[in-house]
Short mmCIF file of C-alpha atoms in Angstrom, two decimals:
data_model
loop_
_atom_site.label_atom_id
_atom_site.label_comp_id
_atom_site.label_asym_id
_atom_site.label_seq_id
_atom_site.Cartn_x
_atom_site.Cartn_y
_atom_site.Cartn_z
CA MET A 1486 86.78 64.65 91.29
CA GLU A 1487 85.74 68.27 91.81
CA LYS A 1488 88.19 68.62 94.69
CA ILE A 1489 91.05 67.34 92.51
CA LYS A 1490 90.02 69.66 89.69
CA LYS A 1491 89.84 72.63 92.06
CA LYS A 1492 93.23 71.79 93.55
CA LEU A 1493 94.82 71.55 90.09
CA HIS A 1494 93.08 74.79 89.11
CA ASN A 1495 94.84 76.68 91.91
CA MET A 1496 98.25 75.05 91.37
CA SER A 1497 101.04 76.85 89.54
CA LEU A 1498 101.44 76.04 85.85
CA LYS A 1499 104.63 74.06 86.46
CA LYS A 1500 103.26 71.96 89.34
CA SER A 1501 99.97 71.18 87.60
CA LEU A 1502 101.86 70.18 84.41
CA ILE A 1503 104.09 67.82 86.40
CA CYS A 1504 101.12 66.30 88.27
CA ILE A 1505 99.08 65.67 85.11
CA PHE A 1506 101.99 64.11 83.23
CA VAL A 1507 103.01 61.97 86.21
CA VAL A 1508 99.47 60.55 86.35
CA PHE A 1509 99.53 59.77 82.63
CA VAL A 1510 103.02 58.26 82.84
CA ILE A 1511 101.78 55.94 85.60
CA CYS A 1512 98.69 55.02 83.56
CA THR A 1513 100.84 54.43 80.46
CA ALA A 1514 103.26 52.27 82.48
CA VAL A 1515 100.41 50.17 83.95
CA LEU A 1516 98.84 49.65 80.53
CA SER A 1517 102.24 48.83 78.99
CA ILE A 1518 102.99 46.25 81.71
CA ALA A 1519 99.55 44.70 81.25
CA THR A 1520 100.06 44.59 77.48
CA ILE A 1521 103.51 42.97 77.85
CA PHE A 1522 102.03 40.41 80.25
CA VAL A 1523 99.21 39.52 77.83
CA SER A 1524 101.62 39.40 74.89
CA VAL A 1525 104.02 37.08 76.75
CA LYS A 1526 101.13 34.88 77.80
CA ILE A 1527 99.94 34.60 74.19
CA GLN A 1528 103.44 33.73 73.06
CA ARG A 1529 103.75 31.10 75.78
CA CYS A 1530 100.40 29.59 74.82
CA VAL A 1531 101.48 29.41 71.18
CA LEU A 1532 104.76 27.73 72.10
CA ASP A 1533 103.06 25.34 74.51
CA SER A 1534 100.68 24.22 71.80
CA ARG A 1535 103.55 22.59 69.89
CA THR A 1536 104.17 18.78 70.08
CA LEU A 1537 107.45 17.29 71.25
CA SER A 1538 108.97 14.29 69.35
CA PHE A 1539 111.74 11.91 70.61
CA GLU A 1540 113.93 9.26 68.92
CA VAL A 1541 113.37 5.85 70.60
CA ASN A 1542 115.59 2.66 70.29
CA ALA A 1543 113.90 -0.59 71.41
CA ASP A 1544 116.11 -3.56 72.41
CA ASP A 1545 115.10 -6.92 73.97
CA ILE A 1546 117.23 -7.27 77.04
CA GLY A 1547 115.57 -9.76 79.20
CA SER A 1548 113.14 -12.62 79.41
CA LEU A 1549 109.53 -13.06 80.18
CA ASP A 1550 108.62 -10.91 77.33
CA GLU A 1551 110.11 -7.91 79.09
CA GLN A 1552 111.37 -5.14 76.88
CA VAL A 1553 113.57 -2.21 77.75
CA TYR A 1554 113.37 0.92 75.64
CA GLU A 1555 116.29 3.30 75.32
CA ILE A 1556 115.27 6.90 74.63
CA ASN A 1557 117.68 9.01 72.67
CA GLU A 1558 118.47 12.36 74.31
CA GLN A 1559 117.76 14.20 71.06
CA TYR A 1560 114.20 15.65 70.80
CA GLN A 1561 112.45 18.03 68.46
CA TRP A 1562 109.50 20.45 68.72
CA SER A 1563 106.96 20.34 65.99
CA GLU A 1564 106.85 23.27 63.60
CA LEU A 1565 104.33 26.09 64.11
CA THR A 1566 101.44 26.35 61.79
CA PRO A 1567 101.02 29.57 59.78
CA LYS A 1568 98.21 30.60 62.10
CA GLN A 1569 100.40 30.07 65.18
CA ILE A 1570 103.28 32.00 63.58
CA LEU A 1571 100.93 34.89 62.83
CA LEU A 1572 99.61 34.85 66.38
CA TYR A 1573 103.10 34.66 67.89
CA TYR A 1574 104.72 37.46 65.96
CA GLY A 1575 101.49 39.45 65.91
CA SER A 1576 101.50 39.51 69.71
CA ILE A 1577 105.07 40.87 69.68
CA ALA A 1578 104.26 43.53 67.09
CA GLY A 1579 100.97 44.37 68.83
CA MET A 1580 102.78 44.76 72.13
CA ALA A 1581 105.27 47.22 70.62
CA ILE A 1582 102.59 49.13 68.71
CA LEU A 1583 100.27 49.37 71.72
CA ILE A 1584 103.04 50.70 73.97
CA ILE A 1585 103.80 53.41 71.38
CA VAL A 1586 100.07 54.17 71.10
CA TYR A 1587 99.78 54.43 74.89
CA ILE A 1588 102.65 56.91 74.98
CA LEU A 1589 101.26 59.03 72.13
CA VAL A 1590 97.65 58.96 73.28
CA GLY A 1591 98.66 59.53 76.90
CA GLY A 1592 100.78 62.53 75.94
CA LEU A 1593 98.01 64.00 73.79
CA LEU A 1594 95.38 63.44 76.48
CA ALA A 1595 97.64 64.95 79.15
CA GLY A 1596 98.34 68.00 76.98
CA ASN A 1597 94.66 68.38 76.10
CA ILE A 1598 93.53 68.13 79.73
CA TYR A 1599 96.27 70.56 80.81
CA TYR A 1600 95.26 73.04 78.08
CA LYS A 1601 91.55 72.88 78.90
CA LEU A 1602 92.07 72.97 82.65
CA LYS A 1603 94.84 75.58 82.93
CA LEU A 1604 95.28 77.51 79.67
CA LYS A 1605 92.13 77.71 77.56
CA LYS A 1606 89.94 79.99 79.69
CA PRO A 1607 92.57 82.58 80.69
CA LEU A 1608 94.06 82.71 77.18
CA VAL A 1609 90.62 83.32 75.66
CA MET A 1610 89.97 86.06 78.23
CA LEU A 1611 93.36 87.67 77.65
CA LYS A 1612 92.93 87.55 73.87
CA SER A 1613 89.48 89.12 74.15
CA GLY A 1614 90.79 91.74 76.57
CA ILE A 1615 93.72 92.71 74.36
CA THR A 1616 91.38 92.95 71.36
CA ASN A 1617 89.07 95.27 73.32
CA ILE A 1618 92.01 97.41 74.46
CA THR A 1619 93.39 97.78 70.92
CA GLU A 1620 89.90 98.76 69.72
CA GLY A 1621 89.63 101.34 72.50
CA ASN A 1622 86.83 99.52 74.31
CA LEU A 1623 87.55 99.46 78.06
CA ASP A 1624 84.05 98.49 79.16
CA PHE A 1625 84.92 94.89 80.03
CA SER A 1626 86.37 92.88 82.89
CA ILE A 1627 88.50 89.73 83.19
CA ASN A 1628 86.94 87.57 85.89
CA TYR A 1629 89.45 84.74 86.33
CA SER A 1630 90.01 83.78 89.94
CA CYS A 1631 93.05 81.52 90.10
CA ASN A 1632 96.32 81.66 92.00
CA ASP A 1633 98.54 80.49 89.14
CA GLU A 1634 100.71 82.63 86.87
CA LEU A 1635 97.96 83.22 84.31
CA GLY A 1636 95.57 84.21 87.10
CA LEU A 1637 98.09 86.82 88.22
CA LEU A 1638 98.51 87.96 84.60
CA CYS A 1639 94.74 88.33 84.21
CA GLY A 1640 94.68 90.35 87.43
CA ALA A 1641 97.50 92.55 86.11
CA VAL A 1642 95.60 93.15 82.85
CA GLU A 1643 92.44 93.95 84.82
CA LYS A 1644 94.42 96.44 86.90
CA MET A 1645 95.95 97.92 83.73
CA VAL A 1646 92.47 98.35 82.23
CA GLN A 1647 91.30 100.11 85.39
CA GLU A 1648 94.32 102.42 85.24
CA LEU A 1649 93.57 103.16 81.58
CA ILE A 1650 89.99 103.98 82.56
CA ASP A 1651 91.25 106.25 85.35
CA ASP A 1652 93.68 107.89 82.93
CA LYS A 1653 90.88 108.49 80.45
CA LYS A 1654 88.77 109.99 83.23
CA ARG A 1655 91.66 112.22 84.28
CA ILE A 1656 92.20 113.28 80.67
CA TRP A 1657 88.48 113.91 80.27
CA LEU A 1658 88.44 115.98 83.47
CA LEU A 1659 91.54 117.83 82.31
CA LEU A 1660 89.90 118.57 78.97
CA ASP A 1661 86.75 119.57 80.80
CA ASP A 1662 88.83 121.96 82.93
CA ARG A 1663 90.44 123.32 79.80
CA ARG A 1664 86.99 123.82 78.26
CA THR A 1665 85.94 125.58 81.46
CA ILE A 1666 89.02 127.78 81.29
CA ASN A 1667 88.34 128.64 77.66
CA ALA A 1668 84.69 129.39 78.36
CA SER A 1669 85.62 131.44 81.41
CA ILE A 1670 88.25 133.35 79.44
CA SER A 1671 85.72 134.12 76.72
CA HIS A 1672 83.19 135.26 79.30
CA ASP A 1673 85.36 137.16 81.76
CA LEU A 1674 87.71 138.78 79.27
CA GLY A 1675 84.75 139.77 77.15
CA THR A 1676 83.45 142.16 79.83
CA PRO A 1677 86.57 144.36 80.23
CA ILE A 1678 87.13 144.30 76.47
CA THR A 1679 83.56 145.51 75.93
CA VAL A 1680 84.10 148.19 78.57
CA ILE A 1681 87.33 149.37 76.93
CA LYS A 1682 85.66 149.45 73.51
CA GLY A 1683 82.80 151.45 75.00
CA TYR A 1684 85.21 153.99 76.48
CA LEU A 1685 87.09 154.23 73.18
CA GLU A 1686 83.84 154.93 71.31
CA PHE A 1687 82.94 157.45 74.01
CA LEU A 1688 86.31 159.21 73.58
CA LYS A 1689 85.98 159.15 69.79
CA LYS A 1690 82.51 160.63 69.90
CA ASN A 1691 83.40 163.37 72.37
CA LEU A 1692 86.57 164.25 70.48
CA ALA A 1693 84.54 164.63 67.29
CA GLU A 1694 82.03 166.87 69.09
CA GLN A 1695 84.82 168.66 70.99
CA ASN A 1696 83.02 167.97 74.28
CA LEU A 1697 85.99 166.21 75.94
CA THR A 1698 87.26 168.02 79.00
CA LYS A 1699 90.53 167.24 80.75
CA LYS A 1700 88.74 165.82 83.81
CA LEU A 1701 86.48 163.64 81.66
CA LEU A 1702 89.51 162.36 79.74
CA ILE A 1703 91.39 161.48 82.96
CA ASP A 1704 88.32 159.73 84.45
CA THR A 1705 87.79 157.76 81.25
CA LEU A 1706 91.46 156.71 81.08
CA ASP A 1707 91.35 155.68 84.75
CA ASN A 1708 88.32 153.48 84.07
CA MET A 1709 90.05 151.96 81.05
CA ASN A 1710 93.15 151.31 83.18
CA GLN A 1711 91.04 149.49 85.79
CA ALA A 1712 89.50 147.31 83.09
CA THR A 1713 92.98 146.56 81.75
CA SER A 1714 94.18 145.64 85.26
CA ARG A 1715 91.31 143.21 85.63
CA MET A 1716 92.34 141.54 82.37
CA GLU A 1717 95.96 141.29 83.58
CA ARG A 1718 94.92 139.72 86.90
CA TYR A 1719 92.70 137.22 85.14
CA ILE A 1720 95.42 136.23 82.65
CA GLU A 1721 97.88 135.81 85.55
CA SER A 1722 95.45 133.54 87.42
CA VAL A 1723 95.06 131.35 84.32
CA ARG A 1724 98.86 131.19 83.99
CA ASN A 1725 99.13 130.07 87.63
CA ILE A 1726 96.64 127.26 87.03
CA GLN A 1727 98.58 125.99 84.03
CA LYS A 1728 101.77 125.95 86.13
CA ILE A 1729 100.10 123.62 88.68
CA ASP A 1730 100.48 120.70 86.24
CA GLU A 1731 104.24 121.28 86.13
CA ILE A 1732 104.77 121.27 89.92
CA GLN A 1733 106.98 118.44 91.16
CA ILE A 1734 105.83 117.17 94.56
CA LEU A 1735 108.72 116.30 96.90
CA LEU A 1736 107.31 114.33 99.84
CA LYS A 1737 109.29 114.52 103.05
CA GLU A 1738 108.73 113.54 106.68
CA GLU A 1739 107.68 116.59 108.67
CA SER A 1740 106.74 117.12 112.32
CA MET A 1741 103.16 118.40 112.53
CA ILE A 1742 103.90 120.31 115.74
CA ASN A 1743 106.58 122.42 114.06
CA ILE A 1744 104.45 123.00 110.99
CA LEU A 1745 101.45 124.20 113.02
CA ILE A 1746 103.62 126.55 115.07
CA GLU A 1747 104.91 128.11 111.86
CA LEU A 1748 101.43 128.26 110.33
CA GLU A 1749 99.96 129.81 113.46
CA ASN A 1750 102.55 132.59 113.47
CA ASP A 1751 101.78 133.43 109.82
CA PHE A 1752 98.00 133.15 110.14
CA LYS A 1753 97.82 135.40 113.20
CA LYS A 1754 99.08 138.24 111.04
CA LEU A 1755 96.41 137.44 108.46
CA ALA A 1756 93.80 137.35 111.24
CA GLU A 1757 94.81 140.88 112.28
CA ARG A 1758 94.51 142.09 108.69
CA TYR A 1759 90.99 140.61 108.39
CA SER A 1760 90.09 141.68 111.97
CA LYS A 1761 89.23 138.08 112.91
CA LYS A 1762 90.20 135.80 115.82
CA LEU A 1763 92.22 132.61 115.16
CA ILE A 1764 92.34 129.49 117.38
CA VAL A 1765 94.69 126.59 116.60
CA SER A 1766 94.10 123.25 118.38
CA ASN A 1767 96.55 120.40 117.72
CA CYS A 1768 95.74 116.84 118.87
CA PHE A 1769 98.30 115.19 116.62
CA LYS A 1770 101.94 114.86 117.66
CA GLY A 1771 103.19 112.57 114.92
CA VAL A 1772 104.96 112.84 111.58
CA VAL A 1773 103.39 113.35 108.16
CA CYS A 1774 104.75 112.84 104.64
CA ILE A 1775 104.12 116.06 102.72
CA ASP A 1776 105.66 118.66 100.47
CA LYS A 1777 105.95 121.47 103.02
CA VAL A 1778 105.98 124.34 100.52
CA GLN A 1779 102.85 123.13 98.70
CA PHE A 1780 101.17 122.23 102.00
CA PHE A 1781 101.61 125.81 103.19
CA ARG A 1782 100.13 126.98 99.90
CA ILE A 1783 97.09 124.73 100.46
CA MET A 1784 96.54 125.96 104.00
CA GLU A 1785 96.99 129.63 103.05
CA ASN A 1786 94.29 129.38 100.35
CA ILE A 1787 91.89 127.63 102.75
CA VAL A 1788 92.47 129.91 105.75
CA ILE A 1789 92.21 133.10 103.65
CA ASN A 1790 88.92 131.80 102.27
CA SER A 1791 87.69 131.17 105.84
CA PHE A 1792 88.79 134.63 107.03
CA ARG A 1793 86.91 136.15 104.09
CA TYR A 1794 83.57 134.58 105.09
CA ALA A 1795 83.98 134.30 108.89
CA THR A 1796 82.03 136.64 111.15
CA HIS A 1797 84.49 136.73 114.05
CA LEU A 1798 86.31 133.42 114.47
CA VAL A 1799 88.35 130.82 112.52
CA ILE A 1800 89.40 127.53 114.18
CA ILE A 1801 92.08 125.11 112.95
CA GLU A 1802 91.88 121.60 114.49
CA THR A 1803 93.96 118.49 113.83
CA SER A 1804 93.15 114.82 114.49
CA GLN A 1805 94.08 111.39 113.17
CA VAL A 1806 91.61 109.19 111.28
CA LYS A 1807 93.09 105.78 110.46
CA ASN A 1808 96.28 106.48 108.49
CA TYR A 1809 95.34 110.06 107.66
CA LEU A 1810 95.95 113.34 109.45
CA ARG A 1811 92.77 115.40 109.28
CA ILE A 1812 93.02 119.22 109.44
CA CYS A 1813 89.69 121.02 109.85
CA VAL A 1814 89.41 124.75 109.20
CA LYS A 1815 86.11 126.07 110.59
CA ASP A 1816 84.58 129.53 110.54
CA ASP A 1817 81.53 131.09 112.20
CA GLY A 1818 80.20 132.57 108.97
CA PRO A 1819 76.97 131.77 107.10
CA GLY A 1820 78.30 128.43 105.86
CA PHE A 1821 78.09 126.88 102.42
CA SER A 1822 74.98 126.62 100.29
CA PRO A 1823 74.24 123.31 98.54
CA GLU A 1824 75.59 124.88 95.34
CA ASP A 1825 78.77 125.96 97.15
CA ILE A 1826 79.39 122.44 98.50
CA GLU A 1827 79.00 121.04 95.00
CA LYS A 1828 81.01 123.66 93.11
CA ALA A 1829 83.36 125.39 95.57
CA THR A 1830 86.39 123.42 94.34
CA LYS A 1831 85.48 123.94 90.69
CA LEU A 1832 87.60 126.24 88.61
CA PHE A 1833 86.61 129.95 88.74
CA TYR A 1834 83.59 129.30 90.97
CA THR A 1835 82.93 132.21 93.34
CA LYS A 1836 79.94 134.05 94.75
CA SER A 1837 81.45 137.49 94.37
CA ARG A 1838 84.23 137.82 91.83
CA ASN A 1839 86.16 140.93 92.60
CA GLU A 1840 89.70 142.24 92.37
CA LYS A 1841 91.02 139.75 94.92
CA ASN A 1842 88.75 136.75 94.47
CA MET A 1843 89.00 135.03 91.08
CA GLY A 1844 87.60 131.67 92.26
CA ILE A 1845 90.77 129.58 91.94
CA GLY A 1846 92.06 129.23 95.54
CA LEU A 1847 90.13 126.11 96.59
CA TYR A 1848 90.55 124.61 93.12
CA ILE A 1849 94.35 124.90 93.40
CA SER A 1850 94.27 123.58 96.99
CA LYS A 1851 92.31 120.51 95.92
CA LEU A 1852 94.75 119.79 93.06
CA LEU A 1853 97.78 120.16 95.35
CA CYS A 1854 96.16 117.88 97.96
CA GLU A 1855 95.56 115.15 95.39
CA LYS A 1856 99.10 115.49 94.04
CA GLN A 1857 100.35 114.59 97.54
CA GLY A 1858 98.02 111.61 97.87
CA GLY A 1859 95.60 113.53 100.09
CA LYS A 1860 92.01 114.73 99.88
CA LEU A 1861 90.02 117.94 100.38
CA PHE A 1862 86.38 118.08 101.56
CA ILE A 1863 83.91 120.92 101.99
CA LYS A 1864 80.87 120.83 104.26
CA ASN A 1865 78.96 122.81 106.88
CA SER A 1866 80.03 122.46 110.49
CA GLU A 1867 77.60 120.97 113.02
CA THR A 1868 78.02 124.11 115.13
CA GLY A 1869 77.30 126.37 112.16
CA GLY A 1870 79.55 127.98 109.60
CA GLY A 1871 81.68 126.46 106.89
CA GLU A 1872 84.22 123.68 107.34
CA ILE A 1873 87.04 122.74 104.96
CA ILE A 1874 88.89 119.47 105.67
CA VAL A 1875 92.33 118.50 104.43
CA GLN A 1876 93.55 114.92 104.79
CA VAL A 1877 97.19 113.92 104.31
CA LYS A 1878 98.88 110.57 104.92
CA VAL A 1879 100.56 109.87 108.24
CA LYS A 1880 104.02 108.25 108.19
CA GLU A 1881 103.48 104.53 108.95
#
């Protein structure tokens, strides 16, 4: 019985409906035939219980006291008693009524079994799930393992709920980034503004006391100009971050050999500027699906970061891990601290914020990697120094 139930459970809605109703049609047919047989038998018994009467003519046609009887061909059945009439017609009516009852009860039982076996559980789950979604509660799951249409629908709803959860997480992270930006703006813009206000008060005081020389005025204005430049650079970096959300990623098949040749030519010039040595080692000869412009932007941010902290050497290595191309950028510098590994890709995180380093390079690289379906990791190399890993999908 359990095997039959399990088999029906995994059938499609249409097939299981047909199977259940075929079984009940057969059962209804068997019961109807049995009922007709019993009804006919009752009717036959009633009819057989009647007496048969004949008309007889007796004539003496012989001697020796022999008599010959002539039987008239006309005969007559005796009339049924009221009880026999009731039984006879009652069996006919009962037969018709029972067949109708079999059909109705069989249909209801078939529908009830079909509902309980195939519809009740998933419909209850779907109703509960939709109620939770409309109320904003996504902390639930729909555990209905079945291969029929409703099982697929439950799976689709479960997937939709997971996507809603992921969307909420992304929105939360986006809001968290925005809060970080706002807090960073308040903090970092506050310093140059305070400096400018201090210089203005200094100028006002010295003007009032007539102690302001030309050299002192020029020095003060230069310092104010530097503070203003810092504010401009910071505002520009925030504007660049906001533009990241608007970037349209255009994935295209690209040869990794050609890309690395182009990157190597560009990065050698950067290596000369930073007075560092660059080694590029390519073990991958295949094709990747990337947005070339944004990929170059990712690599530039990472390599510049490595040049900044390297002592003498930066190495770029490529390899394939499953269906990903892995690009490792290593340096021989001091490596990352535990705090760096945790926060290096966070917005505005940097050890030494200066004119050139606002703490957004690795953050932008991570966002651009994810937009292309890739990943970015930060760790310390086994040979010492920092290691930044970019993974992008290989063309299958």
